[in-house]
Structure formats: C-alpha cells, structure tokens
C-alpha cells in the first residue's frame, strides 16, 4: 500500500519534471531533435515501456514520407494517449535543420524526435530490426507489454486508429 | 485563439534566436557521426567510390568526398593514383542518398565523361549534372545539367557503347507537373534516357522510356550488344507493387517492351533505397540481382534471362537471412559471372561472393572475401579483361580494389 503511494508520488514528480522539460523543449523547439545512436533503441523501448508507443522512421528525401508526416501529426493530436516517437533514418550526413522544419510543419514538434547520429547505419538498423534494410517510411507499433507490430511503407491512419483503440486506457 | 497565435510567434522568434548555435552544433554532430573517415576531398575521406577500367587497362575512380566529386586514375591496378582532380571548384550539396554515387566512363580516346546528382533546393529536388575531361582527367569542363527540365532528377546510370557513345538513364519527376495541373495523382518518377556522341560534352534531348517507376532506387544498366542498352529498374505495378522490370532498347533512342523480372508482390508506398544490378554476359544472358520485401519472397535474389529479357528464371535466394544480406551486385566476364553482396552480424560487415562458370546455371558456395567494422559503401565489381575485382570503400580501411580469385 505504502509502496503504491510512493509510486504515485514519484509519478507526480516525474510528471512535473516532464512538464518543465516540455516547456523548456517547446521554447527551444529546434533543439528537441536528439541523436539516435548505438543503444538508443533499447533506451527508447525502456523509456516507453508500459505505454502504447508509435515509433515512426522517415527521412527528408523520401517522397512518401512527406505525405505521411502531416497525417501522423494529426494522429498525434487526436491520440494523446499514444506516445509518438519519430526517427529520421536517412543516412548521415543527415540534415538537422531540414528535419526539424519538416517535423514542425507536420505538427510533430512535441513528439519525441530523433535523428540518426551514427554513420554506421547498418548497426543502428540492426539494433532496431535485423531484417530492416533501410526502406522508409516504416512504423513500429509497440503495445504496453512490448509486442511490436511493424508497418512497412506509409501507414494507413485508419489502421493506426484501430490499433490505438485496442490499447488499454492510461490513467 | 489570439493568445495562442501570439505565443506561437513569440516562440518562432526564440527559434530564430537559437538557430545559429544550432547550426554549429549540427555541423559538429555531422563530423562526429559521419559515414566518412575524414572531411577532406581525398580518396580516404570518400563515402562513395565508383571504378571504371578503360580499354587500355587504366583504372579510373570517381568519388564523393568533402562535398565534391573527384577523379583520379591508376596505371598499376590501384597501387598508386594520379593526383585527384575535383570536377568542380566549389562544394556542392551532393545527393547523399544510399543509392546515389558519381558515375564515369572513359572512351578509347581517353575522354572522361562524368555524371552525378545534387540536391538542387531545400525540398531535396535532385539534378543530374554532367562534365567531361578531354585532357586525360587533368581538368574538367564546367558542370552542366543533363536536361533543361527543372523537375527533380536522380539516380543516373551511365554506360559506354562500343562506338564510344555515352548512354545515360535516370529517374525524373517532370511528369508530375502536368498530372498535378490536371488534378491527377502521380506516383513515382519517369525513367528517362539520353546519350552523348561527343564524349559527354552535349547530351541529346531527354526521352521517356517508362513512366511511374519507383523514385528512390539505383538503376541497373548494361549493353546487350552495340547500340542496345538494357535497363533494370524497380517499377511500380498496379496497387503500388514495387517489383523489378527490364527494358531492352532496339537502338539508343528506342526503348522496347517493359517486362517483369520477378513477381515478388512487394506492395509498399515507400522508398526502398535499394536498387537492382544487371550484367549482360558475352552469351547474351541477362543476369539480374535485386532486393525485395514482397509477399511472395523477401530478401536478396538472383535470376537470369536467356531470351533477351522476355522471361526470367525462378529467383534464387542469396545470403543468410539472419545476417541482413544487402546491396547485391553482379558482373559477367568472358569466363565467369560473379555476384557479391554485404552481410552484417551486428558488429562487422562482410562482403560475400559466389561465382558461376556456366552462365548462371550453377553457383559456387558463398565465401567471405572482405570485411570491415564500420560504415561502408556498396560492394561493386569491375573487370579488367578477364580479371574481376571487388571495388569497396570502407570508413575504417579506406578504398580497396581486390582481385577475386577462382571461387569454385
């Protein structure tokens, strides 16, 4: 019982920190882009464990990605219960400013946004999915218990909606 | 409402204020996580290197490094190189997509024709640029676009016809403009081609071979005979199925029928960033290798056509599925057909090779011929007469031109 309360207190504190972090990150919007490096994948999964999470891989030079990104921005606005993470998975050199500008325009500035930050992209991709050869867009849907469903190519937003409806409601 | 917009414009101001340190930070991040070993224009800093053996046995290289395309040659099979010559004086925003690379061919008179793509604007519209050297690679003419069209072009492929004509095929988005104006949707890009009869100084007007092909993969190009180029490409079939197709030209200006290499049924609205490879053997057999994620099959495959591209053999799978086989490349010489691809075990990238001495009917067992522990270019094959070489740029170990022995 005591433990339960403690947990709640911690979550409240975490939420407050989160709020502060959010304010800070929206003030310095372009700096929200974090490097995706060796080990980042594991950290992302750990950080979102227990929550339904949509992880979207895309790139600034990919035609279908440009069409899908704003749809995803709308999906995020409509589904606050889903954690949205984006990863710009173009080869390095990857363009930080262009990436951030496209995320902002698509309404995804408030998502947790990463950009490939390691020239050894094969190793980055291998950590995420050993069978992934770099095709983008690509969306991974992670349930609170860690089950991953991968959508190759542009996702149908209606499919994302159906998936999110199946996820347990968060408090 | 008003309050929100005011807040937004305030934030926009802040964003601008943060921009300059951000740019500096971004540049540092590039250096840290780069695919390149160094920032200069020299060969060891290259991310993409393309080889070409001229008829006189001289090896030519074109590479991308430090925002420029440079050319050098070697008369001792790659042991030493001439002083590299950048083809432009200024840095360019070179197309750094996974399947982009500079191309070069050298004719019997020693004229060097070069083509490569740049990103022309902030929206990543591409442009294919060409240049040539008529003084043995010591200097290059000012770069010129291959076509007057200002719509996006990328993924040029270049090959030399027997009579010295330079043939180029590329992917071109120009047809999306009339489609958009008519309110129609436009998928993919057109496969366009052109040729130059003056060693790459001027190119004929661009012509469409096939519209609505996949827009983000390299093309495979070879000659089936004098004046008869063959192009293999990722096509878009009904329902956005992105399977491979081949087109054989009856002459340099007349594309023939488009036929399907394989029905893999890869329905995907995405950029696979991984194009096919093609070689035509002296026997006339087409050898094609490609990557697919289709419903019918997934991974790397090889097939051959013994009837000029009309029908293809049952696809043969390549590589170990749990080692992410990728970037296949095929080359046929007089005696042997060689296939290479990359595999990755989580730490090291290995180039695997197989060979066939019966024109693709049977193949040797896969053998690891090279490996590296960091970023690497696609493995390529190049031949000087009967000797086949692996041409491979790696971040850790630099450029290597490695003779491939008898694999059987």
Coordinates of C-alpha atoms in Angstrom, one line a residue:
Chain A
X1 CA 0.0 0.0 0.0
X2 CA 2.7 2.4 1.1
X3 CA 4.7 1.4 -2.0
X4 CA 1.7 2.2 -4.2
X5 CA 1.5 5.8 -2.8
X6 CA 5.2 6.3 -3.2
X7 CA 4.9 5.2 -6.8
X8 CA 2.1 7.8 -7.3
X9 CA 4.2 10.5 -5.7
X10 CA 7.1 9.6 -8.0
X11 CA 4.9 9.7 -11.0
X12 CA 3.6 13.1 -9.9
X13 CA 7.2 14.3 -9.6
X14 CA 8.1 12.8 -12.9
X15 CA 5.0 14.4 -14.5
X16 CA 6.1 17.8 -13.1
X17 CA 9.6 17.3 -14.4
X18 CA 8.1 16.2 -17.7
X19 CA 6.0 19.4 -17.8
X20 CA 9.1 21.5 -17.1
X21 CA 11.1 19.6 -19.7
X22 CA 8.2 20.1 -22.1
X23 CA 8.1 23.8 -21.6
X24 CA 11.9 24.0 -22.0
X25 CA 11.8 22.0 -25.1
X26 CA 9.0 24.0 -26.7
X27 CA 10.9 27.2 -26.0
X28 CA 13.9 25.9 -27.8
X29 CA 11.9 23.9 -30.3
X30 CA 14.7 23.1 -32.8
X31 CA 16.9 21.6 -30.1
X32 CA 14.4 18.8 -29.4
X33 CA 16.0 16.7 -32.1
X34 CA 18.0 14.1 -30.3
X35 CA 20.8 12.0 -31.8
X36 CA 19.8 8.3 -32.4
X37 CA 23.0 6.4 -31.6
X38 CA 24.2 3.0 -30.6
X39 CA 22.0 1.8 -27.8
X40 CA 19.3 4.5 -28.3
X41 CA 16.8 1.9 -29.5
X42 CA 16.9 0.0 -26.2
X43 CA 16.6 3.2 -24.3
X44 CA 13.6 4.3 -26.2
X45 CA 11.8 1.0 -25.6
X46 CA 12.7 1.1 -21.9
X47 CA 11.6 4.7 -21.6
X48 CA 8.2 4.0 -23.1
X49 CA 7.7 0.5 -21.5
X50 CA 4.1 0.1 -20.3
X51 CA 2.7 2.7 -22.7
X52 CA 1.4 2.3 -26.2
X53 CA 4.0 3.8 -28.4
X54 CA 4.2 4.6 -32.1
X55 CA 7.7 4.8 -33.5
X56 CA 8.0 6.3 -37.0
X57 CA 11.1 6.1 -39.2
X58 CA 11.3 8.5 -42.0
X59 CA 13.6 10.8 -43.9
X60 CA 13.7 14.2 -45.5
X61 CA 14.5 12.9 -49.0
X62 CA 11.7 10.3 -49.1
X63 CA 8.7 11.3 -51.2
X64 CA 6.0 9.1 -49.5
X65 CA 7.3 10.3 -46.0
X66 CA 6.5 13.9 -46.9
X67 CA 2.9 12.9 -47.5
X68 CA 2.6 10.8 -44.4
X69 CA 4.2 13.1 -41.9
X70 CA 1.4 15.6 -41.5
X71 CA -1.1 12.8 -41.2
X72 CA 0.9 11.5 -38.4
X73 CA 1.0 14.9 -36.8
X74 CA -2.8 14.9 -36.8
X75 CA -2.9 11.4 -35.4
X76 CA -0.7 12.5 -32.5
X77 CA -3.0 15.5 -31.8
X78 CA -6.1 13.2 -31.9
X79 CA -4.5 10.4 -29.8
X80 CA -2.8 12.0 -26.7
X81 CA -2.9 8.5 -25.1
X82 CA -0.3 7.2 -27.6
X83 CA 3.4 8.1 -27.2
X84 CA 4.7 9.2 -30.6
X85 CA 8.4 8.9 -31.4
X86 CA 10.0 9.8 -34.7
X87 CA 13.4 8.8 -36.0
X88 CA 14.9 10.4 -39.1
X89 CA 16.6 7.4 -40.5
X90 CA 18.3 8.9 -43.6
X91 CA 22.0 8.3 -44.0
X92 CA 24.4 10.6 -42.2
X93 CA 25.1 13.4 -43.1
X94 CA 21.6 14.0 -42.1
X95 CA 20.2 17.5 -42.2
X96 CA 19.1 18.6 -38.7
X97 CA 17.5 21.9 -39.7
X98 CA 15.5 20.4 -42.6
X99 CA 14.4 17.5 -40.4
X100 CA 13.2 19.8 -37.6
X101 CA 11.5 22.1 -40.1
X102 CA 9.5 19.3 -41.6
X103 CA 8.6 17.9 -38.1
X104 CA 7.4 21.4 -37.1
X105 CA 5.4 21.8 -40.2
X106 CA 3.8 18.4 -39.8
X107 CA 2.7 19.2 -36.2
X108 CA 5.2 16.8 -34.7
X109 CA 7.4 19.2 -32.8
X110 CA 6.1 18.0 -29.5
X111 CA 6.8 14.3 -30.3
X112 CA 10.0 12.7 -29.1
X113 CA 12.1 13.3 -32.2
X114 CA 15.4 11.6 -33.0
X115 CA 17.8 11.8 -35.9
X116 CA 20.3 9.1 -36.9
X117 CA 23.6 10.3 -35.4
X118 CA 25.9 7.4 -36.3
X119 CA 27.5 7.0 -39.8
X120 CA 27.3 3.2 -39.3
X121 CA 23.6 3.0 -40.2
X122 CA 23.7 -0.8 -40.7
X123 CA 24.5 -1.2 -37.0
X124 CA 21.7 1.2 -36.0
X125 CA 19.2 -0.5 -38.1
X126 CA 20.3 -4.0 -36.9
X127 CA 19.6 -3.0 -33.3
X128 CA 16.1 -2.0 -34.3
X129 CA 15.3 -4.9 -36.6
X130 CA 17.9 -7.1 -38.1
X131 CA 15.8 -7.6 -41.2
X132 CA 15.3 -3.9 -41.9
X133 CA 17.3 -2.8 -45.0
X134 CA 16.6 0.9 -44.6
X135 CA 13.4 1.4 -46.5
X136 CA 11.4 4.3 -45.2
X137 CA 8.7 5.2 -44.1
X138 CA 8.4 2.5 -41.5
X139 CA 6.2 2.5 -38.4
X140 CA 6.6 0.3 -35.4
X141 CA 3.6 0.0 -33.0
X142 CA 4.6 -1.1 -29.5
X143 CA 2.0 -2.3 -27.1
X144 CA 2.3 -1.6 -23.3
X145 CA 3.6 -5.2 -22.9
X146 CA 6.2 -4.7 -25.5
X147 CA 4.7 -6.5 -28.5
X148 CA 5.9 -4.9 -31.7
X149 CA 4.0 -4.7 -35.0
X150 CA 5.8 -3.2 -38.0
X151 CA 4.2 -1.4 -40.8
X152 CA 6.4 -1.2 -43.9
X153 CA 5.8 1.9 -46.1
X154 CA 3.2 4.5 -45.5
X155 CA 0.7 3.5 -42.7
X156 CA -3.0 3.9 -43.2
X157 CA -4.0 6.3 -40.5
X158 CA -7.3 4.3 -40.0
X159 CA -5.2 1.3 -39.2
X160 CA -3.3 3.3 -36.6
X161 CA -6.6 4.4 -35.2
X162 CA -7.8 0.9 -34.9
X163 CA -4.6 -0.2 -33.2
X164 CA -4.7 2.7 -30.7
X165 CA -8.4 1.8 -29.9
X166 CA -7.3 -1.7 -28.8
X167 CA -4.7 -0.3 -26.4
X168 CA -5.6 -0.3 -22.7
X169 CA -6.5 3.2 -21.5
X170 CA -3.9 5.0 -19.5
X171 CA -4.7 6.8 -16.3
Chain B
X1 CA -7.1 31.9 -30.0
X2 CA -5.3 35.3 -30.4
X3 CA -3.3 34.5 -27.3
X4 CA -2.2 31.2 -28.8
X5 CA -1.0 32.8 -32.1
X6 CA 0.9 35.5 -30.2
X7 CA 2.5 32.8 -28.2
X8 CA 3.4 31.0 -31.3
X9 CA 5.0 34.0 -33.0
X10 CA 6.9 34.6 -29.8
X11 CA 8.2 31.0 -29.9
X12 CA 9.1 31.5 -33.6
X13 CA 11.3 34.4 -32.6
X14 CA 13.0 32.3 -30.0
X15 CA 13.6 29.6 -32.5
X16 CA 15.3 32.0 -34.8
X17 CA 17.5 33.2 -32.0
X18 CA 18.6 29.7 -31.3
X19 CA 19.3 29.0 -34.9
X20 CA 22.9 30.0 -35.2
X21 CA 24.3 27.9 -32.3
X22 CA 22.1 25.1 -33.5
X23 CA 23.7 25.2 -37.0
X24 CA 27.2 25.0 -35.4
X25 CA 26.0 22.1 -33.2
X26 CA 24.5 20.3 -36.2
X27 CA 27.8 20.6 -38.1
X28 CA 29.7 19.2 -35.2
X29 CA 27.3 16.3 -35.0
X30 CA 27.8 15.6 -38.6
X31 CA 31.6 15.3 -38.1
X32 CA 31.1 13.0 -35.1
X33 CA 28.7 10.6 -36.7
X34 CA 29.8 10.8 -40.3
X35 CA 30.0 7.9 -42.7
X36 CA 33.3 9.4 -43.9
X37 CA 36.6 8.8 -42.2
X38 CA 37.6 12.5 -42.7
X39 CA 36.3 15.8 -44.1
X40 CA 38.6 16.4 -47.0
X41 CA 38.2 15.6 -50.7
X42 CA 40.8 12.9 -50.8
X43 CA 40.0 9.3 -51.6
X44 CA 40.3 8.1 -48.0
X45 CA 37.6 10.5 -47.0
X46 CA 35.2 9.2 -49.6
X47 CA 31.8 7.7 -48.9
X48 CA 31.1 6.5 -52.4
X49 CA 33.7 5.4 -54.9
X50 CA 32.9 4.2 -58.5
X51 CA 35.5 2.4 -60.6
X52 CA 35.9 2.1 -64.4
X53 CA 38.6 0.2 -66.3
X54 CA 39.4 1.9 -69.7
X55 CA 40.2 -0.2 -72.7
X56 CA 43.9 0.5 -72.2
X57 CA 43.8 -1.1 -68.7
X58 CA 43.9 2.1 -66.8
X59 CA 41.7 2.2 -63.7
X60 CA 39.7 5.3 -63.2
X61 CA 37.9 6.3 -60.0
X62 CA 35.2 8.9 -59.3
X63 CA 34.4 9.5 -55.7
X64 CA 32.3 11.7 -53.4
X65 CA 34.2 13.3 -50.5
X66 CA 34.2 16.7 -48.8
X67 CA 31.1 17.8 -50.8
X68 CA 32.8 17.3 -54.1
X69 CA 33.2 14.7 -56.8
X70 CA 36.9 13.9 -57.6
X71 CA 38.5 11.8 -60.3
X72 CA 41.9 10.0 -60.4
X73 CA 43.4 7.1 -62.3
X74 CA 45.9 4.3 -61.7
X75 CA 48.2 2.6 -64.2
X76 CA 49.3 0.0 -61.7
X77 CA 45.9 -1.6 -60.8
X78 CA 45.1 0.6 -57.9
X79 CA 48.5 0.6 -56.1
X80 CA 49.1 4.3 -56.8
X81 CA 46.9 7.0 -58.1
X82 CA 47.3 10.2 -60.1
X83 CA 46.7 13.5 -58.2
X84 CA 43.0 13.7 -57.7
X85 CA 41.1 16.4 -59.6
X86 CA 37.8 17.7 -58.2
X87 CA 35.4 18.2 -61.1
X88 CA 34.0 21.4 -59.6
X89 CA 35.8 24.2 -57.8
X90 CA 33.0 24.7 -55.3
X91 CA 31.4 22.3 -52.8
X92 CA 28.0 21.0 -53.9
X93 CA 25.1 19.6 -52.0
X94 CA 25.7 16.2 -53.4
X95 CA 22.9 13.6 -53.4
X96 CA 23.8 11.6 -50.3
X97 CA 21.0 9.0 -50.6
X98 CA 22.1 5.4 -50.1
X99 CA 21.9 4.5 -53.8
X100 CA 23.5 7.7 -55.2
X101 CA 27.1 7.7 -56.4
X102 CA 29.1 9.5 -59.1
X103 CA 29.5 7.7 -62.4
X104 CA 32.2 7.8 -65.0
X105 CA 33.1 6.2 -68.3
X106 CA 36.3 6.7 -70.3
X107 CA 36.3 6.1 -74.1
X108 CA 39.2 4.8 -76.3
X109 CA 40.4 8.4 -76.9
X110 CA 40.8 8.9 -73.1
X111 CA 37.8 11.3 -72.8
X112 CA 36.4 11.1 -69.3
X113 CA 32.6 11.6 -69.0
X114 CA 31.2 12.1 -65.5
X115 CA 27.6 12.3 -64.2
X116 CA 26.3 12.8 -60.6
X117 CA 23.3 14.1 -58.7
X118 CA 23.0 17.1 -56.4
X119 CA 20.1 18.3 -54.2
X120 CA 19.1 21.5 -56.1
X121 CA 17.0 23.0 -53.4
X122 CA 15.7 22.8 -49.8
X123 CA 13.0 20.4 -50.8
X124 CA 15.6 17.9 -51.9
X125 CA 14.7 18.1 -55.6
X126 CA 17.6 16.5 -57.4
X127 CA 19.5 17.5 -60.5
X128 CA 21.8 15.3 -62.7
X129 CA 24.9 17.2 -63.6
X130 CA 27.5 16.1 -66.2
X131 CA 31.0 17.2 -67.1
X132 CA 33.9 15.8 -69.1
X133 CA 37.6 15.9 -69.4
X134 CA 39.3 15.9 -72.8
X135 CA 42.9 16.2 -71.3
X136 CA 43.1 12.9 -69.6
X137 CA 41.4 13.9 -66.4
X138 CA 43.7 16.9 -65.7
X139 CA 40.8 19.4 -65.9
X140 CA 37.0 19.2 -66.3
X141 CA 34.6 21.4 -68.2
X142 CA 32.0 23.4 -66.1
X143 CA 29.2 21.1 -65.0
X144 CA 26.0 21.2 -67.0
X145 CA 22.6 19.8 -66.2
X146 CA 21.8 16.7 -68.3
X147 CA 18.4 18.1 -69.2
X148 CA 16.9 21.6 -69.3
X149 CA 14.0 20.4 -67.2
X150 CA 13.9 21.8 -63.7
X151 CA 12.0 19.0 -62.2
X152 CA 13.7 16.6 -59.8
X153 CA 16.1 14.1 -61.3
X154 CA 18.2 11.5 -59.5
X155 CA 19.8 8.0 -59.8
X156 CA 21.6 8.4 -63.1
X157 CA 23.2 5.4 -64.6
X158 CA 25.9 5.7 -67.3
X159 CA 27.4 3.2 -69.7
X160 CA 29.7 3.4 -72.8
X161 CA 28.5 1.9 -76.1
X162 CA 31.0 0.1 -78.3
X163 CA 31.3 3.1 -80.6
X164 CA 32.1 5.5 -77.7
X165 CA 28.6 6.9 -77.3
X166 CA 27.8 7.7 -73.7
X167 CA 24.3 6.4 -72.7
X168 CA 22.6 7.8 -69.5
X169 CA 19.3 6.8 -67.9
X170 CA 17.9 8.4 -64.8
X171 CA 14.7 8.9 -62.8
X172 CA 12.9 12.1 -63.5
X173 CA 9.8 13.7 -61.8
X174 CA 8.8 16.1 -64.7
X175 CA 5.6 14.3 -65.4
X176 CA 4.1 15.0 -62.0
X177 CA 3.6 18.7 -63.2
X178 CA 1.0 18.0 -65.9
X179 CA -0.6 15.4 -63.7
X180 CA -0.9 17.8 -60.8
X181 CA -2.3 20.5 -63.1
X182 CA -4.9 18.1 -64.3
X183 CA -5.8 17.1 -60.7
X184 CA -4.5 13.6 -61.1
X185 CA -2.3 11.9 -58.6
X186 CA 1.2 11.0 -59.8
X187 CA 3.2 8.1 -58.4
X188 CA 6.9 7.6 -58.6
X189 CA 9.1 9.0 -61.4
X190 CA 9.7 8.5 -65.1
X191 CA 12.6 6.5 -66.4
X192 CA 14.3 8.9 -68.8
X193 CA 17.3 8.5 -71.0
X194 CA 19.7 10.4 -73.2
X195 CA 23.0 9.9 -75.0
X196 CA 26.1 11.8 -76.0
X197 CA 28.1 11.3 -79.2
X198 CA 30.8 13.7 -78.2
X199 CA 32.2 12.1 -75.1
X200 CA 29.8 13.7 -72.7
X201 CA 30.1 17.3 -73.9
X202 CA 26.5 17.6 -75.0
X203 CA 23.5 15.2 -74.5
X204 CA 20.5 14.6 -76.7
X205 CA 17.1 15.7 -75.5
X206 CA 15.8 13.6 -72.7
X207 CA 13.2 10.9 -73.6
X208 CA 10.8 8.9 -71.5
X209 CA 11.2 5.1 -71.5
X210 CA 8.6 4.3 -68.8
X211 CA 6.6 6.5 -66.5
X212 CA 5.6 5.9 -62.9
X213 CA 8.6 3.8 -61.7
X214 CA 9.9 3.8 -58.2
X215 CA 11.6 7.0 -57.4
X216 CA 14.4 6.2 -55.0
X217 CA 16.5 3.3 -56.2
X218 CA 19.5 3.0 -58.3
X219 CA 19.1 1.6 -61.9
X220 CA 21.0 -1.3 -63.4
X221 CA 22.4 -0.6 -66.9
X222 CA 24.3 -2.8 -69.4
X223 CA 24.6 -3.3 -73.1
X224 CA 23.0 -6.4 -74.8
X225 CA 25.0 -5.5 -77.9
X226 CA 26.2 -2.5 -79.8
X227 CA 23.6 0.3 -79.6
X228 CA 21.3 -1.9 -77.4
X229 CA 21.2 -0.7 -73.8
X230 CA 19.3 -2.7 -71.2
X231 CA 17.9 -1.0 -68.0
X232 CA 16.6 -2.8 -65.0
X233 CA 14.6 -0.8 -62.5
X234 CA 12.2 -1.0 -59.6
X235 CA 8.9 -0.5 -61.4
X236 CA 5.5 0.4 -59.9
X237 CA 2.8 -2.1 -60.8
X238 CA -0.9 -1.9 -60.1
X239 CA -1.6 -1.1 -56.4
X240 CA 1.8 0.3 -55.7
X241 CA 3.6 -3.0 -56.1
X242 CA 7.3 -2.2 -56.5
X243 CA 8.7 -5.2 -58.3
X244 CA 11.6 -5.2 -60.9
X245 CA 11.3 -4.7 -64.6
X246 CA 13.6 -4.7 -67.5
X247 CA 13.6 -2.8 -70.8
X248 CA 15.9 -3.5 -73.8
X249 CA 16.4 -0.8 -76.4
X250 CA 16.4 -1.7 -80.1
X251 CA 18.7 1.3 -80.6
X252 CA 19.9 4.2 -78.5
X253 CA 16.7 6.1 -78.9
X254 CA 14.1 3.3 -79.0
X255 CA 13.1 1.6 -75.7
X256 CA 11.4 -1.8 -76.2
X257 CA 8.7 -3.6 -74.2
X258 CA 8.9 -3.5 -70.4
X259 CA 8.9 -7.0 -68.9
X260 CA 8.8 -8.1 -65.3
X261 CA 11.9 -9.7 -63.8
X262 CA 10.0 -11.3 -60.9
X263 CA 6.6 -11.2 -59.3
X264 CA 7.6 -10.6 -55.7
X265 CA 4.4 -8.7 -54.9
X266 CA 6.1 -6.0 -52.8
X267 CA 3.2 -3.7 -52.2
X268 CA 4.8 -0.7 -50.4
X269 CA 4.5 3.0 -50.5
X270 CA 8.0 3.7 -49.5
X271 CA 11.5 4.4 -50.7
X272 CA 13.3 1.0 -50.5
X273 CA 16.6 2.9 -51.2
X274 CA 17.9 -0.3 -52.7
X275 CA 18.1 -0.7 -56.5
X276 CA 19.0 -3.7 -58.7
X277 CA 22.1 -4.7 -60.5
X278 CA 22.4 -6.0 -64.1
X279 CA 25.1 -7.5 -66.3
X280 CA 24.8 -9.0 -69.8
X281 CA 27.2 -11.9 -70.4
X282 CA 29.0 -12.3 -73.8
X283 CA 26.5 -15.1 -74.4
X284 CA 23.7 -12.6 -74.3
X285 CA 22.3 -13.9 -71.0
X286 CA 20.9 -11.1 -68.7
X287 CA 21.9 -11.6 -65.0
X288 CA 19.9 -9.6 -62.5
X289 CA 20.1 -9.3 -58.8
X290 CA 17.8 -7.4 -56.5
X291 CA 16.3 -6.8 -53.1
X292 CA 12.6 -7.2 -52.2
X293 CA 10.3 -7.4 -49.2
X294 CA 7.4 -8.9 -51.2
X295 CA 4.7 -11.2 -50.1
X296 CA 6.0 -13.9 -52.4
X297 CA 9.6 -13.6 -51.3
X298 CA 11.8 -11.4 -49.1
X299 CA 15.5 -10.7 -49.3
X300 CA 18.1 -10.8 -52.0
X301 CA 17.5 -12.7 -55.2
X302 CA 19.2 -13.5 -58.5
X303 CA 17.6 -14.6 -61.8
X304 CA 18.8 -14.8 -65.4
X305 CA 17.1 -14.4 -68.8
X306 CA 18.3 -16.4 -71.8
X307 CA 15.8 -14.8 -74.2
X308 CA 16.8 -11.1 -74.2
X309 CA 14.8 -10.2 -71.1
X310 CA 11.4 -11.7 -72.2
X311 CA 11.4 -14.3 -69.4
X312 CA 13.4 -14.8 -66.3
X313 CA 14.4 -17.9 -64.3
X314 CA 12.9 -18.7 -61.0
X315 CA 14.5 -16.3 -58.4
X316 CA 17.4 -17.8 -56.4
X317 CA 17.8 -16.5 -52.8
X318 CA 21.1 -15.1 -51.8
X319 CA 22.7 -14.8 -48.4
X320 CA 21.9 -15.7 -44.8
X321 CA 18.5 -14.3 -43.9
X322 CA 19.6 -13.6 -40.3
X323 CA 22.6 -11.6 -41.5
X324 CA 20.6 -8.9 -43.3
X325 CA 22.0 -9.6 -46.8
X326 CA 22.0 -6.3 -48.8
X327 CA 23.4 -4.4 -51.8
X328 CA 23.9 -7.2 -54.4
X329 CA 26.0 -6.6 -57.5
X330 CA 26.6 -8.9 -60.5
X331 CA 29.2 -8.8 -63.2
X332 CA 29.8 -11.3 -66.1
X333 CA 33.1 -11.6 -67.9
X334 CA 34.2 -13.9 -70.6
X335 CA 34.7 -16.9 -68.3
X336 CA 32.7 -16.3 -65.1
X337 CA 29.7 -14.5 -63.6
X338 CA 30.4 -13.1 -60.2
X339 CA 27.9 -11.9 -57.6
X340 CA 28.7 -10.1 -54.4
X341 CA 26.6 -8.7 -51.5
X342 CA 27.0 -7.4 -48.0
X343 CA 26.1 -9.2 -44.8
X344 CA 26.1 -7.8 -41.2
X345 CA 26.4 -9.8 -38.0
X346 CA 25.7 -6.9 -35.6
X347 CA 29.3 -5.8 -35.5
X348 CA 31.0 -6.4 -38.8
X349 CA 30.0 -6.1 -42.4
X350 CA 31.3 -8.8 -44.7
X351 CA 31.3 -9.0 -48.5
X352 CA 30.2 -12.4 -49.7
X353 CA 30.9 -13.7 -53.2
X354 CA 29.7 -16.5 -55.4
X355 CA 30.7 -17.4 -59.0
X356 CA 29.2 -19.3 -61.9
X357 CA 31.2 -20.8 -64.8
X358 CA 28.1 -22.0 -66.7
X359 CA 26.4 -18.6 -67.3
X360 CA 24.3 -18.7 -64.1
X361 CA 23.1 -22.3 -64.2
X362 CA 25.1 -23.4 -61.1
X363 CA 26.9 -21.3 -58.5
X364 CA 29.8 -21.8 -56.1
X365 CA 29.2 -21.8 -52.3
X366 CA 29.2 -18.3 -50.8
X367 CA 32.6 -17.2 -49.5
X368 CA 33.5 -14.1 -47.4
X369 CA 36.0 -12.1 -49.4
X370 CA 36.3 -8.9 -47.3
X371 CA 35.0 -7.3 -44.1
X372 CA 35.1 -4.1 -42.1
X373 CA 34.0 -2.9 -38.7
X374 CA 32.4 0.5 -39.6
X375 CA 30.4 2.2 -42.3
X376 CA 30.9 1.1 -45.9
X377 CA 29.9 1.8 -49.5
X378 CA 28.0 -0.8 -51.6
X379 CA 30.4 -3.5 -52.8
X380 CA 30.9 -3.2 -56.6
X381 CA 32.5 -5.4 -59.2
X382 CA 34.8 -4.2 -62.0
X383 CA 36.8 -6.2 -64.6
X384 CA 40.0 -5.5 -66.5
X385 CA 39.7 -8.0 -69.3
X386 CA 39.3 -11.4 -67.5
X387 CA 40.3 -10.3 -64.1
X388 CA 37.4 -9.4 -61.8
X389 CA 37.9 -7.1 -58.8
X390 CA 35.9 -6.2 -55.8
X391 CA 35.8 -2.4 -55.5
X392 CA 34.8 -1.4 -52.0
X393 CA 35.1 1.8 -50.0
X394 CA 35.1 1.5 -46.2
X395 CA 35.4 4.1 -43.5
X396 CA 37.9 2.1 -41.4
X397 CA 40.1 0.6 -44.0
X398 CA 39.8 3.0 -46.9
X399 CA 39.4 2.1 -50.5
X400 CA 40.2 -1.4 -51.7
X401 CA 40.5 -2.9 -55.2
X402 CA 40.8 -6.6 -54.5
X403 CA 41.3 -9.3 -57.2
X404 CA 38.7 -12.0 -56.9
X405 CA 40.2 -15.4 -57.4
X406 CA 38.5 -18.6 -58.5
X407 CA 35.6 -19.2 -56.1
X408 CA 34.6 -22.6 -57.5

